[in-house]
Amino acid sequence: MPKKRFNSVAEKGFTLIEILIVVGIIGLIASLVVPNLLGRYERAKGEIAKAQVEMLSSAVQAFILDTGRCPKSLTDLIHSDDSKWEGPYLSKDRIPLDPWNRDYQYKCPGEHGRFDIYSLGPNNRFDEESIKSWE
């Protein structure tokens, strides 16, 4: 039976140094990509909130056209005892939460128009990051 000879040159594999270099390169790439992805995710939440504020504003305007008055709360857009009510004014049977899982704020009469609808935004405060119906 012939003996198998092992040739160290023929054996292939990665050394520890090569593996560490690859892991380092992957870490460097991840450190450049992850902050961009997180920034886009937060911007997307803001865009979703703007779209929902516009949708709620349109529904409130339709309610006002039908009934001649502002809804007492946003839930009036889904069900109301008003005899002139032609709703529901939203396609879902619930008022959506903002992208940060909080209720939209609603005031009628508003300080910036007939009514105000806004989200407190990512920091849960009324400030420049809030998403407002009057902007």
Coordinates of C-alpha atoms in Angstrom, one line a residue:
M1 CA 0.0 0.0 0.0
P2 CA 1.5 3.3 -1.1
K3 CA 2.0 5.9 1.6
K4 CA 0.4 9.3 1.2
R5 CA 2.8 12.1 1.4
F6 CA 1.7 15.5 2.7
N7 CA 3.1 18.5 1.0
S8 CA 2.8 21.6 3.1
V9 CA 2.7 23.8 0.0
A10 CA -0.3 21.9 -1.3
E11 CA -2.3 22.4 1.9
K12 CA -4.4 25.4 1.5
G13 CA -6.2 27.4 4.2
F14 CA -6.4 30.8 5.8
T15 CA -4.0 32.0 8.5
L16 CA -5.1 33.8 11.6
I17 CA -3.7 37.1 10.2
E18 CA -5.7 36.7 7.0
I19 CA -8.9 36.1 8.9
L20 CA -8.2 39.1 11.2
I21 CA -7.6 41.3 8.2
V22 CA -10.9 40.3 6.5
V23 CA -12.8 40.8 9.8
G24 CA -11.2 44.2 10.1
I25 CA -12.3 45.2 6.6
I26 CA -15.8 44.0 7.2
G27 CA -15.9 46.0 10.5
L28 CA -14.7 49.1 8.7
I29 CA -17.3 48.8 5.9
A30 CA -20.0 48.2 8.5
S31 CA -18.9 51.3 10.5
L32 CA -19.4 53.4 7.3
V33 CA -22.7 51.9 6.2
V34 CA -24.7 51.5 9.5
P35 CA -24.9 55.2 10.3
N36 CA -26.3 56.0 6.8
L37 CA -28.9 53.3 7.2
L38 CA -30.0 54.5 10.6
G39 CA -30.3 58.1 9.3
R40 CA -32.4 56.9 6.4
Y41 CA -34.7 55.0 8.8
E42 CA -35.3 58.1 10.9
R43 CA -36.0 60.2 7.8
A44 CA -38.4 57.6 6.6
K45 CA -40.3 57.8 9.9
G46 CA -40.6 61.5 9.4
E47 CA -42.0 61.1 5.9
I48 CA -44.5 58.5 7.2
A49 CA -45.6 61.0 9.9
K50 CA -46.0 63.7 7.3
A51 CA -48.2 61.5 5.1
Q52 CA -50.3 60.4 8.0
V53 CA -50.8 64.0 9.2
E54 CA -51.9 64.9 5.6
M55 CA -54.3 62.0 5.6
L56 CA -55.8 62.9 9.0
S57 CA -56.1 66.6 7.8
S58 CA -58.0 65.5 4.7
A59 CA -60.3 63.4 6.8
V60 CA -61.0 66.2 9.2
Q61 CA -61.7 68.6 6.3
A62 CA -64.2 66.1 4.9
F63 CA -65.8 65.8 8.3
I64 CA -66.2 69.5 8.5
L65 CA -67.7 69.7 5.0
D66 CA -70.3 67.1 5.9
T67 CA -71.2 68.2 9.4
G68 CA -70.4 71.9 9.5
R69 CA -68.2 71.5 12.6
C70 CA -64.9 70.2 13.7
P71 CA -64.7 66.7 15.2
K72 CA -64.5 66.7 19.0
S73 CA -61.6 64.1 18.6
L74 CA -60.0 62.2 15.9
T75 CA -62.2 59.1 16.8
D76 CA -65.1 61.0 15.4
L77 CA -63.6 60.3 12.0
I78 CA -64.4 56.6 12.4
H79 CA -67.7 56.8 14.2
S80 CA -70.0 59.6 15.3
D81 CA -73.6 60.1 16.3
D82 CA -74.0 63.3 14.3
S83 CA -76.9 63.0 11.9
K84 CA -74.9 64.7 9.1
W85 CA -72.0 62.3 9.5
E86 CA -71.1 60.6 6.2
G87 CA -68.1 58.6 7.4
P88 CA -66.1 56.8 8.2
Y89 CA -63.5 59.2 6.8
L90 CA -60.5 56.8 7.3
S91 CA -60.1 53.5 5.5
K92 CA -59.1 51.7 8.7
D93 CA -61.2 51.3 11.8
R94 CA -58.7 52.9 14.1
I95 CA -56.7 56.1 14.2
P96 CA -53.1 55.4 13.3
L97 CA -50.3 56.0 15.8
D98 CA -47.3 58.0 14.7
P99 CA -44.1 56.2 13.7
W100 CA -42.9 56.5 17.3
N101 CA -46.0 54.7 18.6
R102 CA -47.7 57.8 20.1
D103 CA -51.1 59.4 19.4
Y104 CA -51.3 62.3 17.0
Q105 CA -52.3 65.5 18.7
Y106 CA -55.4 67.3 17.6
K107 CA -56.8 70.7 18.5
C108 CA -59.9 72.4 17.2
P109 CA -60.0 75.4 17.0
G110 CA -56.4 75.4 16.2
E111 CA -53.7 78.0 16.9
H112 CA -52.4 77.9 13.3
G113 CA -55.6 77.3 11.3
R114 CA -59.1 76.0 11.8
F115 CA -57.6 72.8 13.3
D116 CA -54.1 71.6 14.2
I117 CA -52.8 68.0 13.9
Y118 CA -49.3 67.2 14.8
S119 CA -46.9 64.5 16.0
L120 CA -44.5 65.2 18.8
G121 CA -41.8 63.5 16.7
P122 CA -38.8 61.4 17.8
N123 CA -38.1 63.3 21.0
N124 CA -41.7 63.4 22.3
R125 CA -41.6 67.2 22.6
F126 CA -43.3 70.0 20.6
D127 CA -40.3 71.6 18.9
E128 CA -38.7 71.9 15.4
E129 CA -38.7 68.1 14.9
S130 CA -42.5 67.9 15.4
I131 CA -44.5 67.0 12.3
K132 CA -47.3 69.6 11.9
S133 CA -50.3 70.1 9.6
W134 CA -49.6 73.8 9.2
E135 CA -46.2 73.6 7.6

